[in-house]
Amino acid sequence: MLKAVIFDMDGVLVDSEIVYLKQDLEFARTKNPEVTLEELYGMVGSSRKDAWTCMERAVHNGQTWQELRSEFYQGRNLCDVVDYRAAFRREVPAILSELQSMGLRLAVASSTMLNIVEQVLEMNGIRPFFELVVSGEQFKRSKPDPEIYLYTCRTLGLPADECLAIEDSTFGVTAASRAGMRIAALIDRRFDFDQSLADWRMEKLTEIPGIARQLTAAQDERSDKL
């Protein structure tokens, strides 16, 4: 039975991935002018270590991923350099409200730093919808490792198969699949994401309530047969 919907943030609630990548590319080219945007696609939706290891491989200048990340963030706050209000998907509040009206619990499980996630949710007026917000920085490994989703489900007190993950990236979909969740993946043709493990692939987020109703109806049908 579906009892909760757990959202990724970047690429789902906010269309921020392309903004991040352009900033990453600008930084990478100060180290190696030959770096291409495609070489940095592995940073999308991944944990801090995995993302910056991708950067380390791309620039290949002798600096470690820790050194590169530290230099990138020195004196920089993402909320100051990324317009999260402009990147916010305007349909989200209505979707969240509809899901809540269906009696579903809502949470966020994002690879992004917790303070940034909280700021983004607050500035766009959707923080009150979520009873739980979890960040990949709380774990040794985030997506595609399933621990972030297993922890989120466990904290909600729900088995994974009663939770629907809303994802976009290869890493996010893989993490949710490994956790044993149902998955609805938002299609993004700008990136070569592998969403083959998702149960649904959505053109628009507005498809989420219909998927939730489909899962609920399927459960009701099984109950009637019993």
PDB file of C-alpha atoms in Angstrom:
ATOM      1  CA  MET A   1       0.000   0.000   0.000  1.00  0.00           C
ATOM      2  CA  LEU A   2       1.341   3.434  -0.872  1.00  0.00           C
ATOM      3  CA  LYS A   3       1.815   5.558   2.232  1.00  0.00           C
ATOM      4  CA  ALA A   4       4.560   8.051   1.365  1.00  0.00           C
ATOM      5  CA  VAL A   5       6.145   9.878  -1.544  1.00  0.00           C
ATOM      6  CA  ILE A   6       9.838  10.730  -1.250  1.00  0.00           C
ATOM      7  CA  PHE A   7      11.245  13.399  -3.550  1.00  0.00           C
ATOM      8  CA  ASP A   8      14.725  14.047  -4.815  1.00  0.00           C
ATOM      9  CA  MET A   9      15.344  17.802  -4.978  1.00  0.00           C
ATOM     10  CA  ASP A  10      17.774  18.750  -7.753  1.00  0.00           C
ATOM     11  CA  GLY A  11      16.315  18.000 -11.155  1.00  0.00           C
ATOM     12  CA  VAL A  12      12.912  17.275  -9.637  1.00  0.00           C
ATOM     13  CA  LEU A  13      11.619  20.014  -7.347  1.00  0.00           C
ATOM     14  CA  VAL A  14      14.044  22.501  -8.886  1.00  0.00           C
ATOM     15  CA  ASP A  15      15.489  22.418 -12.400  1.00  0.00           C
ATOM     16  CA  SER A  16      18.963  23.107 -11.100  1.00  0.00           C
ATOM     17  CA  GLU A  17      21.184  20.397 -12.608  1.00  0.00           C
ATOM     18  CA  ILE A  18      22.022  22.315 -15.781  1.00  0.00           C
ATOM     19  CA  VAL A  19      22.863  25.411 -13.699  1.00  0.00           C
ATOM     20  CA  TYR A  20      25.226  23.397 -11.500  1.00  0.00           C
ATOM     21  CA  LEU A  21      26.870  21.799 -14.533  1.00  0.00           C
ATOM     22  CA  LYS A  22      27.548  25.124 -16.215  1.00  0.00           C
ATOM     23  CA  GLN A  23      29.193  26.407 -13.047  1.00  0.00           C
ATOM     24  CA  ASP A  24      31.162  23.187 -12.694  1.00  0.00           C
ATOM     25  CA  LEU A  25      32.308  23.455 -16.313  1.00  0.00           C
ATOM     26  CA  GLU A  26      33.409  27.048 -15.863  1.00  0.00           C
ATOM     27  CA  PHE A  27      35.467  26.028 -12.832  1.00  0.00           C
ATOM     28  CA  ALA A  28      36.882  22.918 -14.542  1.00  0.00           C
ATOM     29  CA  ARG A  29      38.098  24.939 -17.509  1.00  0.00           C
ATOM     30  CA  THR A  30      40.168  27.161 -15.233  1.00  0.00           C
ATOM     31  CA  LYS A  31      42.099  23.941 -14.533  1.00  0.00           C
ATOM     32  CA  ASN A  32      41.927  22.339 -17.960  1.00  0.00           C
ATOM     33  CA  PRO A  33      40.464  24.280 -20.913  1.00  0.00           C
ATOM     34  CA  GLU A  34      39.782  21.022 -22.775  1.00  0.00           C
ATOM     35  CA  VAL A  35      37.141  19.719 -20.344  1.00  0.00           C
ATOM     36  CA  THR A  36      33.736  19.167 -21.966  1.00  0.00           C
ATOM     37  CA  LEU A  37      30.292  19.372 -20.400  1.00  0.00           C
ATOM     38  CA  GLU A  38      29.707  15.698 -21.171  1.00  0.00           C
ATOM     39  CA  GLU A  39      32.715  14.708 -19.045  1.00  0.00           C
ATOM     40  CA  LEU A  40      30.949  16.214 -16.030  1.00  0.00           C
ATOM     41  CA  TYR A  41      27.598  14.460 -16.483  1.00  0.00           C
ATOM     42  CA  GLY A  42      28.695  11.980 -13.806  1.00  0.00           C
ATOM     43  CA  MET A  43      28.350  14.773 -11.248  1.00  0.00           C
ATOM     44  CA  VAL A  44      24.586  14.903 -11.711  1.00  0.00           C
ATOM     45  CA  GLY A  45      22.651  13.337  -8.846  1.00  0.00           C
ATOM     46  CA  SER A  46      25.700  11.781  -7.199  1.00  0.00           C
ATOM     47  CA  SER A  47      27.225  12.053  -3.748  1.00  0.00           C
ATOM     48  CA  ARG A  48      29.830  14.639  -2.849  1.00  0.00           C
ATOM     49  CA  LYS A  49      32.732  12.207  -3.242  1.00  0.00           C
ATOM     50  CA  ASP A  50      31.463  10.644  -6.466  1.00  0.00           C
ATOM     51  CA  ALA A  51      30.674  14.023  -8.030  1.00  0.00           C
ATOM     52  CA  TRP A  52      34.040  15.547  -7.263  1.00  0.00           C
ATOM     53  CA  THR A  53      35.930  12.403  -8.197  1.00  0.00           C
ATOM     54  CA  CYS A  54      34.313  12.913 -11.599  1.00  0.00           C
ATOM     55  CA  MET A  55      35.665  16.479 -11.584  1.00  0.00           C
ATOM     56  CA  GLU A  56      39.114  15.178 -10.547  1.00  0.00           C
ATOM     57  CA  ARG A  57      39.171  12.779 -13.513  1.00  0.00           C
ATOM     58  CA  ALA A  58      38.003  15.458 -15.925  1.00  0.00           C
ATOM     59  CA  VAL A  59      40.543  18.142 -15.038  1.00  0.00           C
ATOM     60  CA  HIS A  60      43.355  15.647 -14.388  1.00  0.00           C
ATOM     61  CA  ASN A  61      45.675  18.297 -12.985  1.00  0.00           C
ATOM     62  CA  GLY A  62      47.051  16.525  -9.910  1.00  0.00           C
ATOM     63  CA  GLN A  63      44.597  17.997  -7.410  1.00  0.00           C
ATOM     64  CA  THR A  64      42.484  15.626  -5.334  1.00  0.00           C
ATOM     65  CA  TRP A  65      38.700  15.783  -5.404  1.00  0.00           C
ATOM     66  CA  GLN A  66      38.778  17.177  -1.860  1.00  0.00           C
ATOM     67  CA  GLU A  67      41.113  20.010  -2.903  1.00  0.00           C
ATOM     68  CA  LEU A  68      39.036  20.833  -5.960  1.00  0.00           C
ATOM     69  CA  ARG A  69      35.791  20.868  -4.001  1.00  0.00           C
ATOM     70  CA  SER A  70      37.275  23.005  -1.237  1.00  0.00           C
ATOM     71  CA  GLU A  71      38.551  25.527  -3.779  1.00  0.00           C
ATOM     72  CA  PHE A  72      35.227  25.606  -5.620  1.00  0.00           C
ATOM     73  CA  TYR A  73      33.202  26.315  -2.479  1.00  0.00           C
ATOM     74  CA  GLN A  74      35.631  28.768  -0.896  1.00  0.00           C
ATOM     75  CA  GLY A  75      33.609  31.913  -0.225  1.00  0.00           C
ATOM     76  CA  ARG A  76      30.670  30.509  -2.194  1.00  0.00           C
ATOM     77  CA  ASN A  77      27.134  29.706  -1.024  1.00  0.00           C
ATOM     78  CA  LEU A  78      25.001  27.963  -3.644  1.00  0.00           C
ATOM     79  CA  CYS A  79      21.940  29.922  -2.586  1.00  0.00           C
ATOM     80  CA  ASP A  80      23.828  33.111  -3.433  1.00  0.00           C
ATOM     81  CA  VAL A  81      24.928  32.005  -6.911  1.00  0.00           C
ATOM     82  CA  VAL A  82      22.002  29.828  -8.029  1.00  0.00           C
ATOM     83  CA  ASP A  83      18.579  31.411  -8.536  1.00  0.00           C
ATOM     84  CA  TYR A  84      16.550  28.623  -6.949  1.00  0.00           C
ATOM     85  CA  ARG A  85      13.355  30.626  -7.253  1.00  0.00           C
ATOM     86  CA  ALA A  86      13.748  30.809 -11.019  1.00  0.00           C
ATOM     87  CA  ALA A  87      14.664  27.103 -11.149  1.00  0.00           C
ATOM     88  CA  PHE A  88      11.691  26.093  -8.992  1.00  0.00           C
ATOM     89  CA  ARG A  89       9.044  24.080 -10.828  1.00  0.00           C
ATOM     90  CA  ARG A  90       5.849  26.116 -10.361  1.00  0.00           C
ATOM     91  CA  GLU A  91       3.574  23.081 -10.489  1.00  0.00           C
ATOM     92  CA  VAL A  92       5.127  21.568  -7.352  1.00  0.00           C
ATOM     93  CA  PRO A  93       2.968  23.168  -4.606  1.00  0.00           C
ATOM     94  CA  ALA A  94      -0.281  22.004  -6.213  1.00  0.00           C
ATOM     95  CA  ILE A  95       1.130  18.489  -6.613  1.00  0.00           C
ATOM     96  CA  LEU A  96       2.259  18.336  -2.987  1.00  0.00           C
ATOM     97  CA  SER A  97      -1.102  19.636  -1.799  1.00  0.00           C
ATOM     98  CA  GLU A  98      -2.927  17.000  -3.847  1.00  0.00           C
ATOM     99  CA  LEU A  99      -0.734  14.208  -2.502  1.00  0.00           C
ATOM    100  CA  GLN A 100      -1.343  15.368   1.058  1.00  0.00           C
ATOM    101  CA  SER A 101      -5.089  15.453   0.428  1.00  0.00           C
ATOM    102  CA  MET A 102      -4.778  11.776  -0.489  1.00  0.00           C
ATOM    103  CA  GLY A 103      -3.377  11.083   2.969  1.00  0.00           C
ATOM    104  CA  LEU A 104       0.184  10.510   1.760  1.00  0.00           C
ATOM    105  CA  ARG A 105       3.221  11.475   3.808  1.00  0.00           C
ATOM    106  CA  LEU A 106       5.945  13.494   2.084  1.00  0.00           C
ATOM    107  CA  ALA A 107       9.721  13.596   2.465  1.00  0.00           C
ATOM    108  CA  VAL A 108      12.841  14.778   0.621  1.00  0.00           C
ATOM    109  CA  ALA A 109      15.964  12.652   0.139  1.00  0.00           C
ATOM    110  CA  SER A 110      18.622  14.696  -1.668  1.00  0.00           C
ATOM    111  CA  SER A 111      22.347  14.295  -2.277  1.00  0.00           C
ATOM    112  CA  THR A 112      22.740  18.059  -1.799  1.00  0.00           C
ATOM    113  CA  MET A 113      24.028  19.557   1.462  1.00  0.00           C
ATOM    114  CA  LEU A 114      21.286  19.734   4.105  1.00  0.00           C
ATOM    115  CA  ASN A 115      21.530  23.471   4.726  1.00  0.00           C
ATOM    116  CA  ILE A 116      21.092  24.141   0.998  1.00  0.00           C
ATOM    117  CA  VAL A 117      18.114  21.782   0.732  1.00  0.00           C
ATOM    118  CA  GLU A 118      16.432  23.427   3.699  1.00  0.00           C
ATOM    119  CA  GLN A 119      17.033  26.918   2.270  1.00  0.00           C
ATOM    120  CA  VAL A 120      15.662  25.954  -1.149  1.00  0.00           C
ATOM    121  CA  LEU A 121      12.513  24.432   0.320  1.00  0.00           C
ATOM    122  CA  GLU A 122      11.971  27.442   2.588  1.00  0.00           C
ATOM    123  CA  MET A 123      12.534  30.113  -0.064  1.00  0.00           C
ATOM    124  CA  ASN A 124      10.034  28.425  -2.373  1.00  0.00           C
ATOM    125  CA  GLY A 125       7.429  28.030   0.373  1.00  0.00           C
ATOM    126  CA  ILE A 126       7.196  24.240   0.334  1.00  0.00           C
ATOM    127  CA  ARG A 127       9.100  23.240   3.493  1.00  0.00           C
ATOM    128  CA  PRO A 128       5.879  22.754   5.551  1.00  0.00           C
ATOM    129  CA  PHE A 129       4.742  19.973   3.192  1.00  0.00           C
ATOM    130  CA  PHE A 130       7.615  17.686   4.213  1.00  0.00           C
ATOM    131  CA  GLU A 131       7.772  15.914   7.548  1.00  0.00           C
ATOM    132  CA  LEU A 132      11.333  14.753   6.887  1.00  0.00           C
ATOM    133  CA  VAL A 133      14.285  16.136   4.925  1.00  0.00           C
ATOM    134  CA  VAL A 134      17.381  13.957   4.505  1.00  0.00           C
ATOM    135  CA  SER A 135      20.732  14.797   2.897  1.00  0.00           C
ATOM    136  CA  GLY A 136      23.378  12.565   1.378  1.00  0.00           C
ATOM    137  CA  GLU A 137      26.008  14.295   3.503  1.00  0.00           C
ATOM    138  CA  GLN A 138      24.597  12.352   6.480  1.00  0.00           C
ATOM    139  CA  PHE A 139      26.041   9.116   5.044  1.00  0.00           C
ATOM    140  CA  LYS A 140      29.435   7.829   3.974  1.00  0.00           C
ATOM    141  CA  ARG A 141      27.973   7.093   0.533  1.00  0.00           C
ATOM    142  CA  SER A 142      24.894   8.603  -0.992  1.00  0.00           C
ATOM    143  CA  LYS A 143      23.138   7.706  -4.238  1.00  0.00           C
ATOM    144  CA  PRO A 144      23.487   5.250  -5.991  1.00  0.00           C
ATOM    145  CA  ASP A 145      23.998   3.594  -2.587  1.00  0.00           C
ATOM    146  CA  PRO A 146      20.497   2.900  -1.199  1.00  0.00           C
ATOM    147  CA  GLU A 147      21.230   3.947   2.384  1.00  0.00           C
ATOM    148  CA  ILE A 148      19.714   7.431   2.026  1.00  0.00           C
ATOM    149  CA  TYR A 149      16.406   5.902   0.966  1.00  0.00           C
ATOM    150  CA  LEU A 150      16.556   3.038   3.463  1.00  0.00           C
ATOM    151  CA  TYR A 151      17.182   5.571   6.232  1.00  0.00           C
ATOM    152  CA  THR A 152      14.347   7.819   5.046  1.00  0.00           C
ATOM    153  CA  CYS A 153      11.862   4.937   4.933  1.00  0.00           C
ATOM    154  CA  ARG A 154      13.069   3.647   8.296  1.00  0.00           C
ATOM    155  CA  THR A 155      12.731   7.086   9.897  1.00  0.00           C
ATOM    156  CA  LEU A 156       9.194   7.379   8.529  1.00  0.00           C
ATOM    157  CA  GLY A 157       8.524   3.948  10.032  1.00  0.00           C
ATOM    158  CA  LEU A 158       7.522   2.500   6.671  1.00  0.00           C
ATOM    159  CA  PRO A 159       8.744  -0.432   4.571  1.00  0.00           C
ATOM    160  CA  ALA A 160      10.365   0.625   1.308  1.00  0.00           C
ATOM    161  CA  ASP A 161       7.662  -0.979  -0.815  1.00  0.00           C
ATOM    162  CA  GLU A 162       5.099   1.421   0.691  1.00  0.00           C
ATOM    163  CA  CYS A 163       7.076   4.446  -0.528  1.00  0.00           C
ATOM    164  CA  LEU A 164       7.240   5.981  -4.001  1.00  0.00           C
ATOM    165  CA  ALA A 165      10.509   7.698  -4.996  1.00  0.00           C
ATOM    166  CA  ILE A 166      10.428  10.648  -7.403  1.00  0.00           C
ATOM    167  CA  GLU A 167      13.772  10.767  -9.191  1.00  0.00           C
ATOM    168  CA  ASP A 168      15.503  11.775 -12.407  1.00  0.00           C
ATOM    169  CA  SER A 169      19.174  10.753 -12.481  1.00  0.00           C
ATOM    170  CA  THR A 170      20.739   7.348 -13.025  1.00  0.00           C
ATOM    171  CA  PHE A 171      22.190   7.420  -9.512  1.00  0.00           C
ATOM    172  CA  GLY A 172      18.894   8.388  -7.907  1.00  0.00           C
ATOM    173  CA  VAL A 173      16.858   5.769  -9.736  1.00  0.00           C
ATOM    174  CA  THR A 174      19.466   3.119  -8.918  1.00  0.00           C
ATOM    175  CA  ALA A 175      19.479   4.041  -5.225  1.00  0.00           C
ATOM    176  CA  ALA A 176      15.694   3.844  -4.964  1.00  0.00           C
ATOM    177  CA  SER A 177      15.632   0.533  -6.835  1.00  0.00           C
ATOM    178  CA  ARG A 178      18.269  -0.978  -4.559  1.00  0.00           C
ATOM    179  CA  ALA A 179      16.198   0.151  -1.571  1.00  0.00           C
ATOM    180  CA  GLY A 180      13.196  -1.778  -2.914  1.00  0.00           C
ATOM    181  CA  MET A 181      10.999   1.240  -3.646  1.00  0.00           C
ATOM    182  CA  ARG A 182       8.611   1.975  -6.481  1.00  0.00           C
ATOM    183  CA  ILE A 183      10.047   4.697  -8.717  1.00  0.00           C
ATOM    184  CA  ALA A 184       8.629   7.418 -10.941  1.00  0.00           C
ATOM    185  CA  ALA A 185      11.404   9.077 -12.964  1.00  0.00           C
ATOM    186  CA  LEU A 186      11.122  12.500 -14.577  1.00  0.00           C
ATOM    187  CA  ILE A 187      12.465  12.373 -18.129  1.00  0.00           C
ATOM    188  CA  ASP A 188      15.227  14.887 -18.883  1.00  0.00           C
ATOM    189  CA  ARG A 189      16.503  14.584 -22.441  1.00  0.00           C
ATOM    190  CA  ARG A 190      19.405  16.971 -21.813  1.00  0.00           C
ATOM    191  CA  PHE A 191      21.231  14.198 -19.968  1.00  0.00           C
ATOM    192  CA  ASP A 192      21.840  10.590 -20.854  1.00  0.00           C
ATOM    193  CA  PHE A 193      20.170   9.202 -17.734  1.00  0.00           C
ATOM    194  CA  ASP A 194      19.506   5.479 -17.463  1.00  0.00           C
ATOM    195  CA  GLN A 195      15.986   5.256 -16.035  1.00  0.00           C
ATOM    196  CA  SER A 196      15.416   1.625 -16.999  1.00  0.00           C
ATOM    197  CA  LEU A 197      14.947   0.600 -13.350  1.00  0.00           C
ATOM    198  CA  ALA A 198      12.040   3.018 -12.867  1.00  0.00           C
ATOM    199  CA  ASP A 199       8.461   1.735 -12.762  1.00  0.00           C
ATOM    200  CA  TRP A 200       7.203   4.888 -14.490  1.00  0.00           C
ATOM    201  CA  ARG A 201       8.881   7.493 -16.686  1.00  0.00           C
ATOM    202  CA  MET A 202       7.136  10.864 -16.609  1.00  0.00           C
ATOM    203  CA  GLU A 203       7.149  13.710 -19.103  1.00  0.00           C
ATOM    204  CA  LYS A 204       5.790  16.028 -16.368  1.00  0.00           C
ATOM    205  CA  LEU A 205       5.643  16.041 -12.581  1.00  0.00           C
ATOM    206  CA  THR A 206       1.883  16.524 -12.802  1.00  0.00           C
ATOM    207  CA  GLU A 207       1.684  12.794 -13.534  1.00  0.00           C
ATOM    208  CA  ILE A 208       2.620  11.959  -9.935  1.00  0.00           C
ATOM    209  CA  PRO A 209      -0.874  12.126  -8.357  1.00  0.00           C
ATOM    210  CA  GLY A 210      -2.205   9.814 -11.077  1.00  0.00           C
ATOM    211  CA  ILE A 211       0.568   7.305 -10.382  1.00  0.00           C
ATOM    212  CA  ALA A 212      -0.183   7.509  -6.665  1.00  0.00           C
ATOM    213  CA  ARG A 213      -3.872   6.840  -7.346  1.00  0.00           C
ATOM    214  CA  GLN A 214      -2.928   3.936  -9.600  1.00  0.00           C
ATOM    215  CA  LEU A 215      -0.914   2.351  -6.801  1.00  0.00           C
ATOM    216  CA  THR A 216      -3.701   2.934  -4.300  1.00  0.00           C
ATOM    217  CA  ALA A 217      -6.323   1.485  -6.649  1.00  0.00           C
ATOM    218  CA  ALA A 218      -4.199  -1.602  -7.253  1.00  0.00           C
ATOM    219  CA  GLN A 219      -3.940  -2.149  -3.506  1.00  0.00           C
ATOM    220  CA  ASP A 220      -7.695  -1.686  -3.052  1.00  0.00           C
ATOM    221  CA  GLU A 221      -8.332  -4.235  -5.798  1.00  0.00           C
ATOM    222  CA  ARG A 222      -6.073  -6.790  -4.120  1.00  0.00           C
ATOM    223  CA  SER A 223      -7.813  -6.181  -0.787  1.00  0.00           C
ATOM    224  CA  ASP A 224     -11.230  -6.773  -2.363  1.00  0.00           C
ATOM    225  CA  LYS A 225     -10.072 -10.101  -3.787  1.00  0.00           C
ATOM    226  CA  LEU A 226      -8.861 -11.206  -0.387  1.00  0.00           C
TER     227      LEU A 226
END
